[in-house]
PDB file of C-alpha atoms in Angstrom:
ATOM      1  CA  MET L   1       0.000   0.000   0.000  1.00 39.00           C
ATOM      2  CA  ARG L   2       1.366   3.444  -0.929  1.00 45.00           C
ATOM      3  CA  MET L   3       0.190   6.543   0.905  1.00 48.00           C
ATOM      4  CA  ASP L   4       0.833  10.217   0.257  1.00 60.00           C
ATOM      5  CA  GLY L   5       0.620  13.286   2.466  1.00 56.00           C
ATOM      6  CA  ALA L   6      -2.923  14.048   1.357  1.00 68.00           C
ATOM      7  CA  GLY L   7      -4.293  10.841   2.856  1.00 73.00           C
ATOM      8  CA  MET L   8      -4.917   9.162  -0.493  1.00 74.00           C
ATOM      9  CA  ASP L   9      -4.412   5.425  -0.914  1.00 73.00           C
ATOM     10  CA  HIS L  10      -2.619   4.841  -4.233  1.00 57.00           C
ATOM     11  CA  SER L  11      -2.488   1.061  -4.117  1.00 49.00           C
ATOM     12  CA  SER L  12      -3.939  -0.586  -7.193  1.00 39.00           C
ATOM     13  CA  ASP L  13      -5.000  -4.024  -6.042  1.00 38.00           C
ATOM     14  CA  ASP L  14      -8.257  -3.675  -7.972  1.00 41.00           C
ATOM     15  CA  GLY L  15      -6.392  -3.826 -11.269  1.00 32.00           C
ATOM     16  CA  ALA L  16      -7.726  -0.479 -12.477  1.00 33.00           C
ATOM     17  CA  GLY L  17      -5.310   2.006 -10.996  1.00 34.00           C
ATOM     18  CA  TYR L  18      -7.579   3.051  -8.138  1.00 36.00           C
ATOM     19  CA  GLY L  19      -6.856   2.500  -4.482  1.00 40.00           C
ATOM     20  CA  GLY L  20      -9.478   0.053  -3.280  1.00 41.00           C
ATOM     21  CA  ALA L  21     -10.249  -1.665  -0.020  1.00 41.00           C
ATOM     22  CA  ALA L  22      -8.621  -5.037   0.342  1.00 41.00           C
ATOM     23  CA  GLN L  23     -10.945  -7.914  -0.407  1.00 46.00           C
ATOM     24  CA  ASP L  24     -12.520  -9.214   2.789  1.00 53.00           C
ATOM     25  CA  GLU L  25     -12.927 -12.866   3.634  1.00 52.00           C
ATOM     26  CA  ALA L  26     -15.742 -14.621   1.811  1.00 54.00           C
ATOM     27  CA  GLY L  27     -19.094 -13.454   3.110  1.00 63.00           C
ATOM     28  CA  ALA L  28     -17.677 -10.610   5.217  1.00 81.00           C
ATOM     29  CA  ARG L  29     -18.847  -7.068   4.639  1.00 90.00           C
ATOM     30  CA  ARG L  30     -16.435  -4.233   3.999  1.00 96.00           C
ATOM     31  CA  ARG L  31     -16.524  -1.597   6.718  1.00 98.00           C
ATOM     32  CA  TYR L  32     -15.870   2.040   5.963  1.00 99.00           C
ATOM     33  CA  ARG L  33     -16.232   5.239   7.925  1.00 99.00           C
ATOM     34  CA  SER L  34     -17.857   7.014   4.973  1.00 99.00           C
ATOM     35  CA  VAL L  35     -18.997   6.168   1.448  1.00 99.00           C
ATOM     36  CA  PHE L  36     -19.664   8.704  -1.331  1.00 99.00           C
ATOM     37  CA  LEU L  37     -21.771   7.803  -4.391  1.00 99.00           C
ATOM     38  CA  SER L  38     -23.110   9.937  -7.216  1.00 98.00           C
ATOM     39  CA  ASP L  39     -24.442   9.894 -10.757  1.00 96.00           C
ATOM     40  CA  VAL L  40     -26.344   6.638 -10.467  1.00 97.00           C
ATOM     41  CA  HIS L  41     -29.053   7.804 -12.906  1.00 94.00           C
ATOM     42  CA  LEU L  42     -31.780   5.444 -11.739  1.00 97.00           C
ATOM     43  CA  GLY L  43     -34.529   5.459 -14.343  1.00 94.00           C
ATOM     44  CA  THR L  44     -32.217   4.972 -17.326  1.00 90.00           C
ATOM     45  CA  ARG L  45     -31.170   1.836 -19.164  1.00 87.00           C
ATOM     46  CA  GLY L  46     -27.541   2.864 -18.824  1.00 85.00           C
ATOM     47  CA  CYS L  47     -27.661   2.741 -15.017  1.00 92.00           C
ATOM     48  CA  ARG L  48     -25.708  -0.219 -13.644  1.00 92.00           C
ATOM     49  CA  ALA L  49     -28.035  -0.689 -10.703  1.00 96.00           C
ATOM     50  CA  ASP L  50     -27.069  -4.370 -10.588  1.00 93.00           C
ATOM     51  CA  PHE L  51     -23.442  -3.412  -9.882  1.00 94.00           C
ATOM     52  CA  LEU L  52     -24.476  -0.806  -7.293  1.00 97.00           C
ATOM     53  CA  ALA L  53     -26.865  -3.167  -5.499  1.00 97.00           C
ATOM     54  CA  ASP L  54     -24.043  -5.708  -5.282  1.00 95.00           C
ATOM     55  CA  PHE L  55     -21.771  -3.032  -3.781  1.00 97.00           C
ATOM     56  CA  LEU L  56     -24.362  -1.858  -1.241  1.00 98.00           C
ATOM     57  CA  ARG L  57     -25.042  -5.412  -0.086  1.00 97.00           C
ATOM     58  CA  GLN L  58     -21.385  -5.830   0.808  1.00 96.00           C
ATOM     59  CA  VAL L  59     -20.559  -2.581   2.616  1.00 98.00           C
ATOM     60  CA  GLU L  60     -21.267  -1.065   6.005  1.00 98.00           C
ATOM     61  CA  CYS L  61     -20.550   2.566   6.826  1.00 99.00           C
ATOM     62  CA  GLU L  62     -21.269   5.240   9.396  1.00 99.00           C
ATOM     63  CA  ARG L  63     -22.144   7.825   6.737  1.00 99.00           C
ATOM     64  CA  LEU L  64     -23.423   7.489   3.205  1.00 99.00           C
ATOM     65  CA  TYR L  65     -23.350  10.581   0.996  1.00 99.00           C
ATOM     66  CA  LEU L  66     -25.498  10.498  -2.145  1.00 99.00           C
ATOM     67  CA  VAL L  67     -23.811  13.264  -4.127  1.00 99.00           C
ATOM     68  CA  GLY L  68     -26.428  13.996  -6.775  1.00 97.00           C
ATOM     69  CA  ASP L  69     -28.038  12.571  -9.908  1.00 96.00           C
ATOM     70  CA  ILE L  70     -29.161   9.478  -8.041  1.00 98.00           C
ATOM     71  CA  VAL L  71     -32.459   9.493  -9.931  1.00 97.00           C
ATOM     72  CA  ASP L  72     -32.553  10.814 -13.496  1.00 94.00           C
ATOM     73  CA  GLY L  73     -35.597  13.079 -13.552  1.00 93.00           C
ATOM     74  CA  TRP L  74     -34.711  14.413 -17.000  1.00 87.00           C
ATOM     75  CA  ARG L  75     -34.959  10.940 -18.519  1.00 81.00           C
ATOM     76  CA  LEU L  76     -38.008   9.839 -16.528  1.00 89.00           C
ATOM     77  CA  ARG L  77     -39.945  12.848 -17.819  1.00 85.00           C
ATOM     78  CA  LYS L  78     -39.388  11.571 -21.357  1.00 84.00           C
ATOM     79  CA  SER L  79     -39.792   7.811 -20.922  1.00 83.00           C
ATOM     80  CA  TRP L  80     -40.101   5.361 -18.042  1.00 83.00           C
ATOM     81  CA  TYR L  81     -37.534   2.665 -17.372  1.00 90.00           C
ATOM     82  CA  TRP L  82     -37.299   0.982 -13.975  1.00 95.00           C
ATOM     83  CA  ASP L  83     -36.386  -2.645 -13.320  1.00 94.00           C
ATOM     84  CA  ALA L  84     -35.966  -4.788 -10.201  1.00 96.00           C
ATOM     85  CA  HIS L  85     -32.332  -3.731  -9.746  1.00 97.00           C
ATOM     86  CA  HIS L  86     -33.419  -0.090  -9.489  1.00 97.00           C
ATOM     87  CA  ASP L  87     -35.935  -1.080  -6.807  1.00 98.00           C
ATOM     88  CA  GLU L  88     -33.222  -2.937  -4.934  1.00 98.00           C
ATOM     89  CA  VAL L  89     -30.866   0.050  -4.831  1.00 98.00           C
ATOM     90  CA  ILE L  90     -33.576   2.196  -3.203  1.00 98.00           C
ATOM     91  CA  ARG L  91     -34.451  -0.606  -0.785  1.00 98.00           C
ATOM     92  CA  LEU L  92     -30.823  -1.120   0.260  1.00 99.00           C
ATOM     93  CA  VAL L  93     -30.222   2.597   0.880  1.00 99.00           C
ATOM     94  CA  LEU L  94     -33.346   2.844   3.036  1.00 98.00           C
ATOM     95  CA  ARG L  95     -32.318  -0.275   4.929  1.00 98.00           C
ATOM     96  CA  MET L  96     -28.928   1.284   5.674  1.00 98.00           C
ATOM     97  CA  ALA L  97     -30.699   4.371   7.027  1.00 98.00           C
ATOM     98  CA  ARG L  98     -32.944   2.212   9.228  1.00 98.00           C
ATOM     99  CA  HIS L  99     -29.949   0.352  10.609  1.00 98.00           C
ATOM    100  CA  GLY L 100     -28.127   3.475  11.758  1.00 98.00           C
ATOM    101  CA  THR L 101     -26.171   4.793   8.775  1.00 99.00           C
ATOM    102  CA  GLU L 102     -26.371   8.571   8.463  1.00 99.00           C
ATOM    103  CA  VAL L 103     -27.575   9.110   4.880  1.00 99.00           C
ATOM    104  CA  VAL L 104     -27.200  12.564   3.303  1.00 99.00           C
ATOM    105  CA  TYR L 105     -28.714  13.186  -0.137  1.00 99.00           C
ATOM    106  CA  ILE L 106     -27.364  16.179  -2.082  1.00 99.00           C
ATOM    107  CA  PRO L 107     -29.491  16.506  -5.252  1.00 98.00           C
ATOM    108  CA  GLY L 108     -27.816  17.276  -8.579  1.00 97.00           C
ATOM    109  CA  ASN L 109     -29.089  18.743 -11.825  1.00 94.00           C
ATOM    110  CA  HIS L 110     -30.763  15.523 -13.023  1.00 94.00           C
ATOM    111  CA  ASP L 111     -32.652  15.099  -9.732  1.00 96.00           C
ATOM    112  CA  GLU L 112     -33.127  18.824  -9.130  1.00 96.00           C
ATOM    113  CA  MET L 113     -36.808  18.217  -8.278  1.00 96.00           C
ATOM    114  CA  PHE L 114     -35.622  17.124  -4.832  1.00 97.00           C
ATOM    115  CA  ARG L 115     -34.026  20.526  -4.234  1.00 97.00           C
ATOM    116  CA  ASP L 116     -37.492  21.692  -3.205  1.00 96.00           C
ATOM    117  CA  TRP L 117     -37.120  19.389  -0.178  1.00 96.00           C
ATOM    118  CA  LEU L 118     -33.781  20.686   1.128  1.00 98.00           C
ATOM    119  CA  GLY L 119     -33.634  20.659   4.907  1.00 97.00           C
ATOM    120  CA  LEU L 120     -36.151  17.829   5.223  1.00 98.00           C
ATOM    121  CA  GLU L 121     -35.551  14.254   6.338  1.00 98.00           C
ATOM    122  CA  VAL L 122     -37.461  11.557   4.460  1.00 97.00           C
ATOM    123  CA  ALA L 123     -37.354   7.908   5.618  1.00 97.00           C
ATOM    124  CA  GLY L 124     -34.119   8.594   7.473  1.00 97.00           C
ATOM    125  CA  VAL L 125     -32.482  10.348   4.505  1.00 98.00           C
ATOM    126  CA  ARG L 126     -31.519  14.005   5.043  1.00 98.00           C
ATOM    127  CA  LEU L 127     -31.653  16.290   2.000  1.00 99.00           C
ATOM    128  CA  ALA L 128     -29.119  19.110   1.727  1.00 99.00           C
ATOM    129  CA  GLY L 129     -27.804  21.476  -0.929  1.00 98.00           C
ATOM    130  CA  GLU L 130     -24.251  20.681   0.145  1.00 99.00           C
ATOM    131  CA  ALA L 131     -22.526  19.253   3.215  1.00 99.00           C
ATOM    132  CA  GLU L 132     -19.395  19.618   5.289  1.00 99.00           C
ATOM    133  CA  HIS L 133     -17.650  16.359   6.096  1.00 99.00           C
ATOM    134  CA  LEU L 134     -15.074  16.141   8.884  1.00 99.00           C
ATOM    135  CA  THR L 135     -12.629  13.324   8.204  1.00 99.00           C
ATOM    136  CA  ALA L 136     -11.303  10.970  10.860  1.00 98.00           C
ATOM    137  CA  ASP L 137      -7.994  12.861  10.824  1.00 98.00           C
ATOM    138  CA  GLY L 138      -9.625  16.273  11.211  1.00 98.00           C
ATOM    139  CA  ARG L 139      -9.815  17.645   7.651  1.00 99.00           C
ATOM    140  CA  ARG L 140     -12.829  19.651   6.486  1.00 99.00           C
ATOM    141  CA  LEU L 141     -14.283  18.605   3.141  1.00 99.00           C
ATOM    142  CA  LEU L 142     -16.915  20.399   1.089  1.00 99.00           C
ATOM    143  CA  VAL L 143     -19.365  17.893  -0.425  1.00 99.00           C
ATOM    144  CA  MET L 144     -21.468  19.035  -3.396  1.00 99.00           C
ATOM    145  CA  HIS L 145     -22.691  17.704  -6.723  1.00 98.00           C
ATOM    146  CA  GLY L 146     -20.788  20.209  -8.857  1.00 96.00           C
ATOM    147  CA  ASP L 147     -23.242  21.213 -11.568  1.00 94.00           C
ATOM    148  CA  ALA L 148     -22.954  24.885 -10.536  1.00 94.00           C
ATOM    149  CA  PHE L 149     -19.449  24.813 -12.027  1.00 92.00           C
ATOM    150  CA  ASP L 150     -20.469  23.415 -15.386  1.00 80.00           C
ATOM    151  CA  SER L 151     -20.957  26.561 -17.477  1.00 73.00           C
ATOM    152  CA  VAL L 152     -23.185  24.748 -19.990  1.00 51.00           C
ATOM    153  CA  VAL L 153     -25.633  23.541 -17.339  1.00 49.00           C
ATOM    154  CA  ARG L 154     -25.462  26.818 -15.426  1.00 54.00           C
ATOM    155  CA  TYR L 155     -26.054  29.274 -18.282  1.00 47.00           C
ATOM    156  CA  ALA L 156     -27.820  27.438 -21.106  1.00 41.00           C
ATOM    157  CA  LYS L 157     -30.114  24.631 -20.050  1.00 48.00           C
ATOM    158  CA  PHE L 158     -31.430  24.033 -23.577  1.00 44.00           C
ATOM    159  CA  ILE L 159     -27.873  23.401 -24.815  1.00 40.00           C
ATOM    160  CA  ALA L 160     -27.273  21.168 -21.816  1.00 51.00           C
ATOM    161  CA  LEU L 161     -30.325  19.076 -22.687  1.00 47.00           C
ATOM    162  CA  LEU L 162     -29.111  18.805 -26.288  1.00 41.00           C
ATOM    163  CA  GLY L 163     -25.739  17.636 -25.018  1.00 50.00           C
ATOM    164  CA  ASP L 164     -27.526  15.196 -22.738  1.00 58.00           C
ATOM    165  CA  TRP L 165     -29.204  13.649 -25.796  1.00 56.00           C
ATOM    166  CA  ALA L 166     -25.818  13.079 -27.441  1.00 55.00           C
ATOM    167  CA  TYR L 167     -24.477  11.640 -24.215  1.00 57.00           C
ATOM    168  CA  ASP L 168     -27.466   9.288 -23.933  1.00 64.00           C
ATOM    169  CA  THR L 169     -26.638   8.030 -27.424  1.00 63.00           C
ATOM    170  CA  ALA L 170     -23.079   7.249 -26.332  1.00 62.00           C
ATOM    171  CA  LEU L 171     -24.393   5.431 -23.259  1.00 62.00           C
ATOM    172  CA  GLU L 172     -26.741   3.329 -25.379  1.00 64.00           C
ATOM    173  CA  LEU L 173     -23.786   2.331 -27.538  1.00 66.00           C
ATOM    174  CA  ASN L 174     -21.936   1.477 -24.333  1.00 64.00           C
ATOM    175  CA  ARG L 175     -24.840  -0.725 -23.187  1.00 66.00           C
ATOM    176  CA  LEU L 176     -25.023  -2.621 -26.486  1.00 68.00           C
ATOM    177  CA  PHE L 177     -21.238  -2.982 -26.610  1.00 61.00           C
ATOM    178  CA  ASN L 178     -21.155  -4.554 -23.156  1.00 61.00           C
ATOM    179  CA  LEU L 179     -24.112  -6.792 -23.943  1.00 68.00           C
ATOM    180  CA  ALA L 180     -22.015  -8.256 -26.763  1.00 71.00           C
ATOM    181  CA  ARG L 181     -18.948  -8.558 -24.513  1.00 62.00           C
ATOM    182  CA  ARG L 182     -20.962 -10.347 -21.852  1.00 65.00           C
ATOM    183  CA  ARG L 183     -22.322 -12.890 -24.318  1.00 72.00           C
ATOM    184  CA  PHE L 184     -18.774 -13.720 -25.386  1.00 70.00           C
ATOM    185  CA  GLY L 185     -17.648 -14.062 -21.771  1.00 70.00           C
ATOM    186  CA  TYR L 186     -15.798 -10.764 -21.427  1.00 67.00           C
ATOM    187  CA  PRO L 187     -16.118  -8.492 -18.365  1.00 65.00           C
ATOM    188  CA  TYR L 188     -17.615  -5.006 -18.301  1.00 63.00           C
ATOM    189  CA  TRP L 189     -15.548  -2.279 -19.975  1.00 57.00           C
ATOM    190  CA  SER L 190     -16.700   1.295 -20.490  1.00 58.00           C
ATOM    191  CA  LEU L 191     -16.661   2.245 -24.160  1.00 52.00           C
ATOM    192  CA  SER L 192     -18.157   5.658 -23.360  1.00 54.00           C
ATOM    193  CA  GLN L 193     -15.393   6.435 -20.849  1.00 57.00           C
ATOM    194  CA  TRP L 194     -12.764   5.487 -23.411  1.00 56.00           C
ATOM    195  CA  LEU L 195     -14.398   7.698 -26.052  1.00 53.00           C
ATOM    196  CA  LYS L 196     -14.496  10.599 -23.595  1.00 56.00           C
ATOM    197  CA  ARG L 197     -10.756  10.303 -22.990  1.00 55.00           C
ATOM    198  CA  GLN L 198     -10.061  10.476 -26.736  1.00 53.00           C
ATOM    199  CA  VAL L 199     -11.845  13.817 -27.181  1.00 49.00           C
ATOM    200  CA  LYS L 200      -9.367  16.604 -26.459  1.00 46.00           C
ATOM    201  CA  GLY L 201     -12.128  19.103 -25.690  1.00 52.00           C
ATOM    202  CA  ALA L 202     -13.665  16.771 -23.097  1.00 60.00           C
ATOM    203  CA  VAL L 203     -10.319  16.340 -21.345  1.00 66.00           C
ATOM    204  CA  LYS L 204      -9.849  20.121 -21.193  1.00 74.00           C
ATOM    205  CA  ALA L 205     -13.390  20.616 -19.884  1.00 76.00           C
ATOM    206  CA  ILE L 206     -12.789  18.078 -17.106  1.00 83.00           C
ATOM    207  CA  ASP L 207      -9.564  19.843 -16.144  1.00 85.00           C
ATOM    208  CA  ARG L 208     -11.305  23.244 -16.017  1.00 88.00           C
ATOM    209  CA  PHE L 209     -14.130  21.806 -13.933  1.00 92.00           C
ATOM    210  CA  GLU L 210     -11.746  20.245 -11.434  1.00 94.00           C
ATOM    211  CA  GLY L 211      -9.794  23.489 -11.107  1.00 94.00           C
ATOM    212  CA  ALA L 212     -12.943  25.563 -10.548  1.00 94.00           C
ATOM    213  CA  VAL L 213     -14.308  23.209  -7.882  1.00 96.00           C
ATOM    214  CA  ALA L 214     -10.979  23.092  -6.032  1.00 97.00           C
ATOM    215  CA  LEU L 215     -10.711  26.893  -6.144  1.00 96.00           C
ATOM    216  CA  GLU L 216     -14.180  27.249  -4.597  1.00 97.00           C
ATOM    217  CA  ALA L 217     -13.226  24.911  -1.758  1.00 98.00           C
ATOM    218  CA  ARG L 218      -9.989  26.830  -1.132  1.00 98.00           C
ATOM    219  CA  LYS L 219     -11.803  30.195  -1.107  1.00 98.00           C
ATOM    220  CA  ARG L 220     -14.183  28.867   1.537  1.00 98.00           C
ATOM    221  CA  GLY L 221     -11.424  27.525   3.752  1.00 98.00           C
ATOM    222  CA  PHE L 222     -11.914  23.795   3.165  1.00 99.00           C
ATOM    223  CA  ASP L 223      -9.082  21.290   3.031  1.00 99.00           C
ATOM    224  CA  GLY L 224     -10.699  19.364   0.215  1.00 99.00           C
ATOM    225  CA  VAL L 225     -13.806  18.773  -1.850  1.00 99.00           C
ATOM    226  CA  VAL L 226     -15.890  15.763  -2.882  1.00 99.00           C
ATOM    227  CA  CYS L 227     -18.116  16.055  -5.946  1.00 98.00           C
ATOM    228  CA  GLY L 228     -19.597  14.135  -8.858  1.00 97.00           C
ATOM    229  CA  HIS L 229     -21.383  15.399 -11.983  1.00 93.00           C
ATOM    230  CA  ILE L 230     -18.759  14.816 -14.689  1.00 90.00           C
ATOM    231  CA  HIS L 231     -18.623  10.991 -14.487  1.00 89.00           C
ATOM    232  CA  HIS L 232     -14.859  11.041 -14.028  1.00 91.00           C
ATOM    233  CA  ALA L 233     -13.493   9.415 -10.866  1.00 95.00           C
ATOM    234  CA  GLU L 234     -10.394  11.204  -9.624  1.00 96.00           C
ATOM    235  CA  MET L 235      -8.283  11.931  -6.550  1.00 98.00           C
ATOM    236  CA  ARG L 236      -5.565  14.564  -6.749  1.00 98.00           C
ATOM    237  CA  VAL L 237      -4.267  17.675  -5.038  1.00 98.00           C
ATOM    238  CA  ILE L 238      -4.944  20.954  -6.874  1.00 98.00           C
ATOM    239  CA  ASP L 239      -3.195  24.041  -5.470  1.00 97.00           C
ATOM    240  CA  GLY L 240      -3.122  22.542  -2.007  1.00 98.00           C
ATOM    241  CA  VAL L 241      -6.752  21.350  -2.080  1.00 98.00           C
ATOM    242  CA  LEU L 242      -7.608  17.645  -2.071  1.00 99.00           C
ATOM    243  CA  TYR L 243      -9.974  17.173  -5.038  1.00 99.00           C
ATOM    244  CA  MET L 244     -11.986  13.936  -5.069  1.00 99.00           C
ATOM    245  CA  ASN L 245     -14.651  12.906  -7.559  1.00 98.00           C
ATOM    246  CA  ASP L 246     -16.513   9.682  -6.766  1.00 98.00           C
ATOM    247  CA  GLY L 247     -17.275   8.878 -10.419  1.00 96.00           C
ATOM    248  CA  ASP L 248     -20.578   7.310 -11.445  1.00 94.00           C
ATOM    249  CA  TRP L 249     -22.596   4.101 -11.808  1.00 96.00           C
ATOM    250  CA  VAL L 250     -23.271   4.405 -15.535  1.00 89.00           C
ATOM    251  CA  GLU L 251     -19.781   4.303 -17.005  1.00 83.00           C
ATOM    252  CA  SER L 252     -17.047   3.697 -14.431  1.00 86.00           C
ATOM    253  CA  CYS L 253     -19.043   2.137 -11.540  1.00 93.00           C
ATOM    254  CA  THR L 254     -16.884   3.688  -8.813  1.00 96.00           C
ATOM    255  CA  ALA L 255     -17.305   4.800  -5.213  1.00 98.00           C
ATOM    256  CA  LEU L 256     -15.188   6.997  -2.965  1.00 99.00           C
ATOM    257  CA  VAL L 257     -14.608   5.521   0.487  1.00 99.00           C
ATOM    258  CA  GLU L 258     -13.053   6.782   3.707  1.00 99.00           C
ATOM    259  CA  HIS L 259     -11.326   4.283   5.973  1.00 98.00           C
ATOM    260  CA  ALA L 260     -11.447   4.464   9.770  1.00 98.00           C
ATOM    261  CA  ASP L 261      -8.129   6.338   9.908  1.00 98.00           C
ATOM    262  CA  GLY L 262      -9.148   9.021   7.388  1.00 98.00           C
ATOM    263  CA  ARG L 263      -7.529   7.485   4.293  1.00 98.00           C
ATOM    264  CA  PHE L 264      -9.534   7.836   1.088  1.00 98.00           C
ATOM    265  CA  ALA L 265      -9.683   5.426  -1.831  1.00 98.00           C
ATOM    266  CA  LEU L 266     -11.590   5.006  -5.064  1.00 98.00           C
ATOM    267  CA  VAL L 267     -13.165   1.573  -5.431  1.00 97.00           C
ATOM    268  CA  ASP L 268     -13.680   0.377  -9.004  1.00 94.00           C
ATOM    269  CA  TRP L 269     -16.463  -2.127  -8.428  1.00 93.00           C
ATOM    270  CA  ALA L 270     -16.789  -3.261 -12.035  1.00 84.00           C
ATOM    271  CA  ALA L 271     -13.113  -4.230 -12.090  1.00 84.00           C
ATOM    272  CA  GLU L 272     -13.140  -5.883  -8.670  1.00 84.00           C
ATOM    273  CA  ARG L 273     -16.272  -7.939  -9.391  1.00 74.00           C
ATOM    274  CA  ARG L 274     -15.672  -8.592 -13.082  1.00 61.00           C
ATOM    275  CA  LEU L 275     -16.393 -12.331 -12.800  1.00 36.00           C
ATOM    276  CA  SER L 276     -19.871 -11.831 -11.339  1.00 42.00           C
ATOM    277  CA  PHE L 277     -21.757 -10.269 -14.219  1.00 43.00           C
ATOM    278  CA  PHE L 278     -21.340 -12.498 -17.253  1.00 39.00           C
ATOM    279  CA  ARG L 279     -24.957 -13.603 -17.196  1.00 39.00           C
ATOM    280  CA  PRO L 280     -27.486 -11.266 -18.878  1.00 39.00           C
ATOM    281  CA  ARG L 281     -30.332  -9.804 -16.865  1.00 43.00           C
ATOM    282  CA  ALA L 282     -33.516 -11.852 -16.755  1.00 44.00           C
ATOM    283  CA  ARG L 283     -35.825 -10.878 -19.593  1.00 42.00           C
ATOM    284  CA  ARG L 284     -38.805 -10.573 -17.276  1.00 42.00           C
ATOM    285  CA  GLU L 285     -36.975  -7.858 -15.286  1.00 43.00           C
ATOM    286  CA  GLU L 286     -36.262  -5.838 -18.419  1.00 44.00           C
ATOM    287  CA  GLY L 287     -39.931  -5.622 -19.234  1.00 45.00           C
ATOM    288  CA  ARG L 288     -41.358  -5.427 -15.739  1.00 46.00           C
ATOM    289  CA  ARG L 289     -44.109  -2.846 -15.249  1.00 44.00           C
ATOM    290  CA  PRO L 290     -43.087   0.063 -12.985  1.00 42.00           C
ATOM    291  CA  ASP L 291     -45.946  -0.744 -10.604  1.00 46.00           C
ATOM    292  CA  ALA L 292     -45.017  -4.432 -10.267  1.00 44.00           C
ATOM    293  CA  ARG L 293     -43.830  -5.293  -6.769  1.00 41.00           C
ATOM    294  CA  PRO L 294     -40.551  -7.201  -6.282  1.00 40.00           C
ATOM    295  CA  ALA L 295     -40.248 -10.093  -3.886  1.00 42.00           C
ATOM    296  CA  ALA L 296     -39.901  -8.972  -0.287  1.00 40.00           C
ATOM    297  CA  GLU L 297     -36.368  -8.913   1.133  1.00 39.00           C
ATOM    298  CA  PRO L 298     -35.695  -9.390   4.830  1.00 41.00           C
ATOM    299  CA  ALA L 299     -34.331  -6.303   6.570  1.00 41.00           C
TER     300      ALA L 299
END
């Protein structure tokens, strides 16, 4: 394990270049102080709710931060897609809240409808516009979705929606690509993430976004910042500020975790669990009516 002065775990035992928690013994849950998730986009076909449900079943934490775009209201307004895996993600989060995990939901731009509920607590889940997280080793982190720093979303929503259409097209290609890989016995691999890295303008936009978010945290006196929004998992120090993006559960399937001693790591769940998802989803789940009730799961 390699550590740096910013409290980031740079070990790469998950095979994807991210510092992940060591694999526990068979059947044992992973225990973290805090877990940060964002950009799940429940309500879309591109959402890997099956991966996320698998992750949530195997972790325990004191705090769970849902850092925006958990539900995709933009897509649900256009067409309805919701299968049993999406139900299970909601059920597992609520079960964590019932069993003592502090759950904080910070809505993003795709689930902005929940911003009308800021300050309320619903089923044990507290809604907030942003949050301050105090790490185990005493650092103050600003936690926010990050869409306020995306100039396209902030100043021209029509253009943002147009861009969202193009992005949805890329995600559909990603879904079909991985369906073919799965049938030939290959693990999940994000075509859309690879395409994003090949576009020079996208790389520059990500860099500008990261710099703007880190600058905001520094201006407000924070030691670091946790955000989502751009579907690009990252941990690095920018001008003395620890910048951490927890990624997404559409392309990269990553989570940001804090260990008991204040170390942070990015967990690449698709890479760690690559042998578990060769089988295609059951056809009956793909076509299940949104009002159909799943089988009850013990709490």
